[in-house]
């Protein structure tokens, strides 16, 4: 890797980008008498650059403490930003210098398309770069905090990326601090009315009695024998993190609080209470937030990914499937950036909206990434299907780590790619619901006394299905992503555990490898 002097390279590249950004904004401000469509595009340029500028200033402050791999990926991405900014400067300058008549004629013919494409390219770059920037949350140094505090003092807007980063860093410290402040439990007087279960999901949509707003309730069962105090503390920490995140940026729903579920005075579980997903824009097959100044409205309905897989008469377009895949992949890196592992990723816990935006729920098995994992399992084949072989069975072999979430993601991405539900629900001869394999290759895996051997055979089958079927249905690049996920615990894989990762105390190296081998490749797929 060409890492020598990359730290200084990151700083100098950021300085050039800031210079170009200021030039771009000055040109936008000097562009007088533009028609409505041009004004809207220039407004969008200003809004996107404002976010980028704040975030690269934080990155500049932390450059000296970044590892070689992280600096390398930032140098690559920032070099692309330079090109995007220069393209926009040239296009807007040329257009601004033309006469009013030429401007109308030229813009009507082809300038509009060129300018729109360049603005979309800048937004797309930002969308791809954003997750790598949020890995700063996992750094242990204090350099980022100085810049975050400075920017917070200037703009306290809760959903700004810099403020979200500050909250993530606070959450990381909270996970390590037994005395941290926690989000309180919702009052028992708060009632959730008209519950409507989300099909094939643990989530329920209900109406809050206090403000009559729709809410998503995600139930987390309490396992007798585990520490009630420890579980309560962990779920309050998770709720605190999820209350700070921007749903469209992170593909995780905003949490409003936690409710204790009691039965005859005994704790039986908890409910994470989420706001309904917000409406979003779709640009070039990517989910983007509403433009600044536009009202953000919540959607009125949502479906589980399992429901979509089971009840679509035909497969959705490649673009639609990519939107879902990218959303789920983003949610994993943001959850890991907040120092949590999910432990339960499968289509039943993915909520989707009409736009294709998808959100992880189903936090019944979550834990802090550095926390103790109870070595408890089960024999439910339809859940073991999404677990790495070393995490299957009643007594899993390995402690859970972030790589196991990546494996589960790979199975989900495979399912999205072939658009066949790997799990089918039917009524058996006895009148009871039966859960059956939905893919003949899975059904053909023989029963074995050695559960571990069968688990690895199932993994081999899934890898084979990916290699044989995904290139034709989703393309080679998507196939590479799925295989990277399914082999993420094997040495030689781009996101595999290795000696380098054993020293990765803050999880940044793992995050960088995940972004390079999974997120970036998903974003690079052109439809």
XYZ file of C-alpha atoms in Angstrom:
527
model
C 0.000 0.000 0.000
C 1.352 3.484 -0.854
C 1.050 4.813 2.673
C 4.284 6.829 3.045
C 3.455 10.430 3.718
C -0.239 9.802 3.274
C -1.048 11.709 6.485
C 0.350 14.914 5.025
C -1.284 13.984 1.733
C -4.714 13.846 3.370
C -4.234 17.304 4.890
C -2.989 18.879 1.654
C -5.790 17.270 -0.371
C -8.367 18.570 2.107
C -6.864 22.055 1.817
C -7.191 21.921 -1.980
C -10.782 20.672 -1.708
C -11.693 23.502 0.668
C -10.119 25.995 -1.741
C -12.131 24.584 -4.655
C -15.266 24.481 -2.519
C -15.002 28.149 -1.614
C -14.435 29.008 -5.285
C -17.481 26.968 -6.253
C -19.719 28.675 -3.699
C -18.471 32.114 -4.770
C -19.379 31.316 -8.391
C -22.813 30.072 -7.322
C -23.402 33.264 -5.328
C -22.320 35.460 -8.258
C -24.592 33.689 -10.734
C -27.383 36.232 -11.083
C -30.717 35.973 -12.857
C -30.669 32.196 -13.123
C -33.982 30.527 -13.857
C -35.774 28.467 -11.221
C -34.300 25.108 -12.212
C -30.740 26.450 -12.130
C -31.355 28.165 -8.787
C -32.562 24.882 -7.291
C -29.451 23.064 -8.484
C -27.151 25.793 -7.160
C -28.969 25.689 -3.825
C -28.375 21.950 -3.677
C -24.670 22.466 -4.436
C -24.407 24.924 -1.531
C -26.171 22.520 0.837
C -24.033 19.509 -0.086
C -20.795 21.481 0.111
C -21.754 22.886 3.518
C -21.976 19.315 4.865
C -18.748 18.244 3.177
C -16.780 21.257 4.426
C -17.771 20.689 8.055
C -16.865 17.021 7.860
C -13.492 17.375 6.113
C -12.453 19.932 8.740
C -12.970 17.259 11.410
C -11.014 14.790 9.262
C -8.179 17.310 8.867
C -7.953 17.702 12.640
C -7.599 13.915 13.118
C -5.265 13.193 10.166
C -2.152 12.697 12.309
C -3.819 9.954 14.361
C -5.246 7.952 11.452
C -3.874 4.531 10.540
C -2.310 3.876 7.137
C -5.301 1.995 5.691
C -7.763 4.654 6.774
C -5.565 7.439 5.381
C -5.268 5.554 2.115
C -9.012 5.227 1.584
C -9.518 8.891 2.511
C -6.819 10.014 0.062
C -8.519 8.089 -2.737
C -11.962 9.464 -1.959
C -10.766 13.059 -1.503
C -8.951 12.946 -4.855
C -12.295 12.105 -6.468
C -13.902 15.012 -4.589
C -11.321 17.363 -6.107
C -12.360 16.233 -9.587
C -16.070 16.596 -8.803
C -15.586 20.148 -7.531
C -13.472 21.150 -10.544
C -16.087 19.752 -12.922
C -18.809 21.838 -11.287
C -16.665 24.982 -11.290
C -16.012 24.654 -15.029
C -19.641 23.898 -15.914
C -21.145 26.718 -13.847
C -18.478 29.244 -14.947
C -19.089 28.481 -18.615
C -22.821 28.663 -18.194
C -22.706 31.886 -16.153
C -20.614 33.655 -18.813
C -23.046 32.930 -21.654
C -25.594 35.539 -22.664
C -29.163 35.350 -21.418
C -30.421 34.129 -24.809
C -27.561 31.639 -25.224
C -28.099 30.480 -21.663
C -31.753 29.679 -22.217
C -31.129 27.961 -25.528
C -28.025 26.051 -24.432
C -29.453 25.085 -21.070
C -32.638 23.847 -22.686
C -30.644 21.701 -25.106
C -27.946 20.055 -23.020
C -26.513 22.209 -20.189
C -29.310 21.251 -17.836
C -28.481 17.582 -18.206
C -24.743 18.211 -17.748
C -25.223 20.379 -14.666
C -27.766 17.973 -13.175
C -25.378 15.041 -13.708
C -22.486 16.866 -12.049
C -24.630 17.793 -9.049
C -25.826 14.179 -8.809
C -22.200 13.012 -9.002
C -21.298 15.266 -6.064
C -24.222 13.943 -4.019
C -23.320 10.367 -4.926
C -19.692 10.954 -3.913
C -20.850 12.311 -0.569
C -23.132 9.331 -0.035
C -20.226 6.930 -0.703
C -17.714 8.837 1.421
C -19.962 9.456 4.415
C -19.677 5.985 6.060
C -15.866 6.058 5.975
C -15.886 9.464 7.658
C -18.079 8.166 10.482
C -15.368 5.630 11.384
C -13.759 8.554 13.223
C -16.281 7.687 15.936
C -14.176 4.635 16.796
C -10.860 6.483 17.182
C -9.647 6.794 20.757
C -7.859 10.153 20.390
C -9.342 13.517 21.372
C -8.373 15.486 18.246
C -11.790 15.068 16.615
C -13.599 16.225 19.756
C -11.954 19.658 19.590
C -13.285 20.354 16.083
C -16.671 18.799 16.890
C -17.110 21.116 19.895
C -16.090 24.119 17.794
C -18.644 23.323 15.095
C -21.378 22.454 17.596
C -20.977 25.892 19.132
C -21.720 27.386 15.700
C -24.562 25.082 14.655
C -26.427 22.914 17.159
C -28.800 21.283 14.624
C -29.321 17.771 15.955
C -29.167 15.861 12.688
C -26.021 17.505 11.286
C -23.338 14.873 10.529
C -20.746 16.482 12.812
C -23.211 16.447 15.705
C -24.119 12.827 14.936
C -20.396 11.982 15.008
C -20.080 13.669 18.382
C -22.994 11.608 19.674
C -21.424 8.403 18.328
C -18.152 9.199 20.071
C -20.057 9.919 23.269
C -21.843 6.580 22.847
C -18.528 4.754 22.434
C -17.269 6.274 25.665
C -20.592 5.489 27.350
C -20.248 1.817 26.413
C -16.911 1.806 28.210
C -18.092 3.842 31.221
C -20.235 2.182 33.870
C -21.248 5.599 35.257
C -22.533 7.166 32.015
C -25.933 8.817 31.706
C -28.587 6.568 30.159
C -31.828 7.218 28.318
C -34.718 6.696 30.727
C -37.537 4.188 30.322
C -40.823 5.478 28.913
C -43.587 5.985 31.503
C -45.994 3.111 32.112
C -48.867 5.513 31.436
C -47.843 5.781 27.762
C -50.170 3.522 25.782
C -49.676 2.248 22.242
C -53.015 1.798 20.486
C -54.241 -0.047 17.381
C -51.219 -2.348 17.035
C -50.632 -3.598 13.492
C -47.959 -6.313 13.248
C -45.528 -5.988 10.347
C -45.895 -9.264 8.442
C -43.097 -11.791 9.065
C -41.357 -9.387 11.443
C -40.902 -8.859 15.167
C -41.943 -5.218 14.714
C -45.388 -3.697 15.242
C -46.746 -0.339 14.075
C -48.874 1.374 16.744
C -50.295 4.793 17.607
C -48.844 6.643 20.599
C -51.447 7.839 23.094
C -49.531 11.030 23.926
C -49.100 12.614 20.469
C -51.122 10.207 18.249
C -48.076 9.646 16.030
C -47.360 6.297 14.414
C -44.464 4.405 15.973
C -42.591 1.180 15.277
C -42.258 -1.082 18.320
C -39.441 -3.616 18.236
C -39.713 -6.245 20.962
C -36.626 -7.509 22.762
C -37.217 -10.599 24.884
C -35.551 -10.929 28.260
C -33.867 -14.297 28.767
C -34.280 -15.558 32.343
C -30.933 -16.290 33.927
C -29.172 -13.329 32.362
C -28.416 -10.205 34.372
C -31.505 -7.964 34.334
C -29.440 -4.930 35.338
C -26.854 -5.565 32.624
C -29.447 -6.173 29.893
C -31.395 -3.050 30.947
C -28.232 -0.989 30.835
C -27.210 -2.300 27.409
C -30.621 -1.632 25.855
C -30.627 1.895 27.297
C -27.197 2.470 25.754
C -28.445 1.214 22.389
C -31.549 3.424 22.593
C -29.335 6.406 23.376
C -27.263 5.794 20.243
C -30.270 5.178 17.989
C -31.961 8.337 19.270
C -29.092 10.416 17.856
C -28.759 8.985 14.347
C -30.237 10.309 11.117
C -32.348 7.495 9.579
C -31.647 8.298 5.933
C -27.909 8.728 6.497
C -27.513 5.632 8.668
C -30.395 3.347 7.547
C -31.336 2.910 11.213
C -34.628 4.217 12.612
C -34.609 7.047 15.156
C -35.404 5.694 18.625
C -37.843 7.593 20.868
C -37.201 5.518 23.977
C -37.503 2.122 25.651
C -40.500 0.546 27.335
C -40.346 -2.262 29.892
C -42.750 -5.119 29.185
C -44.093 -6.642 32.399
C -46.321 -9.651 33.078
C -47.751 -10.058 36.576
C -44.976 -7.893 37.954
C -42.218 -9.843 36.200
C -39.992 -8.431 33.463
C -40.533 -10.370 30.228
C -38.806 -8.022 27.801
C -38.451 -4.532 26.394
C -39.772 -2.579 23.433
C -37.583 -0.168 21.520
C -39.903 2.591 20.284
C -38.927 4.025 16.905
C -40.254 6.880 14.810
C -41.712 5.840 11.459
C -39.207 5.952 8.564
C -38.924 9.359 6.875
C -39.741 9.941 3.224
C -36.657 10.144 1.014
C -35.462 11.019 -2.476
C -34.111 8.455 -4.915
C -31.294 9.798 -7.111
C -29.385 7.504 -9.478
C -30.505 4.445 -7.551
C -29.458 5.881 -4.184
C -31.489 7.055 -1.201
C -30.867 10.706 -0.365
C -32.422 13.003 2.261
C -34.852 15.763 1.267
C -33.160 18.906 0.042
C -32.475 21.516 2.710
C -35.589 23.537 3.392
C -37.958 20.780 2.325
C -40.231 19.273 4.959
C -39.371 15.731 6.023
C -42.514 13.624 6.348
C -42.811 10.133 7.771
C -44.099 7.295 5.642
C -47.425 5.781 6.643
C -46.629 2.106 6.078
C -43.720 -0.290 5.964
C -43.122 -3.953 5.070
C -40.529 -6.506 6.066
C -38.047 -7.688 3.471
C -39.297 -11.239 4.086
C -42.815 -10.115 3.150
C -41.474 -8.604 -0.084
C -39.551 -11.758 -0.949
C -42.578 -13.971 -0.349
C -45.256 -11.848 -1.982
C -43.813 -10.372 -5.168
C -45.149 -11.994 -8.347
C -42.022 -10.871 -10.176
C -38.564 -9.790 -9.103
C -38.109 -6.032 -8.706
C -35.695 -4.204 -10.970
C -31.950 -4.408 -10.477
C -32.028 -0.782 -9.305
C -34.652 -1.538 -6.651
C -32.696 -4.508 -5.347
C -29.502 -2.459 -5.201
C -31.255 0.256 -3.177
C -32.288 -2.336 -0.578
C -28.835 -3.962 -0.546
C -27.011 -0.652 -0.139
C -29.330 0.442 2.663
C -28.771 -2.723 4.698
C -25.005 -2.599 4.135
C -24.904 1.020 5.344
C -26.876 0.207 8.488
C -24.295 -2.433 9.451
C -21.311 -0.066 9.258
C -23.110 2.674 11.184
C -24.165 0.248 13.915
C -20.581 -0.992 14.153
C -19.297 2.603 14.188
C -21.456 3.083 17.279
C -19.674 0.056 18.838
C -22.631 -2.348 18.699
C -23.120 -5.703 16.990
C -26.583 -6.776 15.858
C -26.360 -10.605 16.018
C -29.692 -11.195 14.265
C -29.522 -9.885 10.673
C -32.054 -11.619 8.397
C -34.950 -10.488 6.128
C -37.498 -10.626 8.975
C -35.792 -7.718 10.733
C -35.350 -5.463 7.682
C -38.156 -2.912 7.230
C -38.594 -1.411 3.756
C -40.532 1.549 2.360
C -41.952 2.213 -1.097
C -38.782 4.124 -2.057
C -36.699 1.034 -1.287
C -35.031 2.590 1.759
C -34.469 -0.167 4.305
C -33.863 -0.123 8.053
C -32.584 -2.710 10.517
C -34.728 -3.510 13.550
C -34.891 -6.836 15.437
C -32.347 -5.992 18.127
C -33.319 -8.961 20.289
C -29.754 -10.321 20.378
C -27.694 -7.110 20.168
C -24.827 -6.247 22.497
C -22.036 -3.653 22.779
C -19.134 -4.728 20.552
C -16.771 -4.893 23.524
C -19.355 -6.365 25.890
C -19.738 -9.902 27.166
C -21.561 -12.298 24.864
C -23.650 -15.039 26.425
C -22.705 -18.255 24.628
C -26.348 -19.144 24.100
C -27.824 -20.442 20.852
C -30.762 -22.364 19.473
C -31.555 -25.042 16.912
C -33.916 -22.992 14.724
C -32.700 -23.807 11.213
C -34.331 -20.723 9.690
C -32.231 -18.514 11.986
C -29.070 -20.633 11.846
C -29.251 -20.203 8.070
C -28.085 -16.596 8.551
C -25.385 -17.412 11.102
C -21.787 -18.326 10.449
C -21.158 -22.054 11.106
C -19.159 -21.250 14.247
C -22.173 -19.390 15.672
C -24.786 -22.104 15.101
C -26.290 -24.595 17.526
C -27.134 -24.477 21.223
C -23.546 -23.736 22.272
C -21.759 -21.676 19.582
C -18.005 -22.188 19.279
C -16.916 -18.564 18.968
C -17.567 -15.322 20.798
C -19.674 -13.049 18.599
C -17.857 -10.255 16.761
C -18.520 -7.814 13.939
C -17.453 -10.301 11.257
C -20.419 -12.504 12.137
C -22.782 -9.620 11.269
C -20.998 -9.306 7.920
C -21.589 -13.008 7.200
C -25.308 -12.618 7.979
C -25.414 -9.613 5.660
C -23.931 -11.777 2.908
C -26.743 -14.332 3.168
C -29.320 -11.513 2.967
C -27.587 -9.958 -0.054
C -27.572 -13.364 -1.746
C -31.307 -13.691 -1.111
C -31.917 -10.217 -2.556
C -29.753 -11.035 -5.575
C -31.567 -14.228 -6.568
C -34.863 -12.776 -5.272
C -36.061 -16.045 -3.792
C -37.101 -16.337 -0.168
C -34.816 -18.874 1.495
C -37.572 -19.463 4.076
C -41.169 -20.425 3.224
C -44.135 -20.483 5.590
C -46.822 -23.121 5.021
C -49.562 -24.994 6.880
C -48.560 -28.555 7.720
C -50.811 -31.663 7.724
C -51.498 -31.099 11.421
C -52.850 -27.615 10.720
C -49.852 -25.931 12.316
C -47.530 -23.486 10.596
C -44.491 -25.144 9.053
C -41.264 -23.332 8.164
C -39.643 -24.840 5.081
C -36.554 -24.164 2.942
C -37.413 -21.967 -0.025
C -34.392 -22.856 -2.149
C -33.891 -26.418 -3.376
C -30.114 -26.210 -2.848
C -30.729 -25.502 0.854
C -33.349 -28.235 1.140
C -30.887 -30.679 -0.434
C -28.297 -30.240 2.340
C -28.487 -33.606 4.137
C -29.139 -33.993 7.844
C -25.987 -34.976 9.737
C -25.212 -36.007 13.272
C -22.279 -33.624 13.238
C -24.041 -30.227 13.377
C -20.821 -28.356 12.775
C -20.096 -30.334 9.606
C -23.608 -29.670 8.305
C -23.269 -25.951 9.086
C -20.112 -25.701 6.975
C -21.788 -27.717 4.217
C -24.624 -25.181 4.193
C -22.090 -22.361 3.934
C -20.453 -24.160 0.995
C -23.858 -24.467 -0.702
C -24.635 -20.760 -0.234
C -21.231 -19.811 -1.630
C -21.887 -22.054 -4.626
C -25.311 -20.503 -5.259
C -23.714 -17.047 -5.178
C -20.975 -18.015 -7.644
C -23.351 -19.733 -10.067
C -26.428 -17.495 -10.053
C -25.444 -13.948 -9.117
C -23.240 -13.057 -12.120
C -26.232 -13.475 -14.463
C -28.851 -11.846 -12.234
C -26.852 -9.052 -10.539
C -23.454 -8.902 -12.236
C -19.907 -9.883 -11.287
C -19.343 -6.970 -8.901
C -22.393 -7.815 -6.783
C -21.287 -11.457 -6.727
C -17.866 -10.357 -5.430
C -19.533 -8.431 -2.606
C -21.632 -11.408 -1.504
C -18.646 -13.757 -1.598
C -16.576 -11.253 0.400
C -19.274 -11.326 3.094
C -19.653 -15.115 3.115
C -15.878 -15.642 3.370
C -15.173 -12.749 5.743
C -13.824 -15.030 8.488
C -11.451 -16.863 6.159
C -7.824 -15.813 5.870
C -7.118 -14.101 2.590
C -10.548 -12.473 2.419
C -10.627 -8.699 2.098
C -12.507 -8.383 5.378
C -11.039 -11.465 7.059
C -9.614 -11.699 10.520
C -5.833 -11.642 10.463
C -2.871 -10.624 12.572
C -3.458 -7.048 11.470
C -6.991 -7.132 12.773
C -5.962 -8.625 16.104
C -4.302 -5.277 16.855
C -7.324 -3.340 15.594
C -8.491 -2.252 19.037
C -10.715 0.548 17.763
C -12.225 -1.443 14.869
C -11.178 1.115 12.248
C -9.163 -1.334 10.119
C -12.123 -3.724 10.015
C -14.357 -0.788 9.057
C -12.011 0.335 6.286
C -11.862 -3.178 4.841
C -15.647 -3.438 5.004
C -16.027 -0.142 3.146
C -13.457 -1.079 0.488
C -14.717 -4.602 -0.178
C -18.454 -4.207 0.367
C -19.861 -0.670 0.522
C -17.675 0.837 -2.207
C -18.255 -2.071 -4.564
C -22.019 -1.879 -4.053
C -21.906 1.853 -4.787
C -19.792 1.321 -7.907
C -22.405 -0.892 -9.549
C -23.927 1.108 -12.391
C -27.372 0.216 -13.705
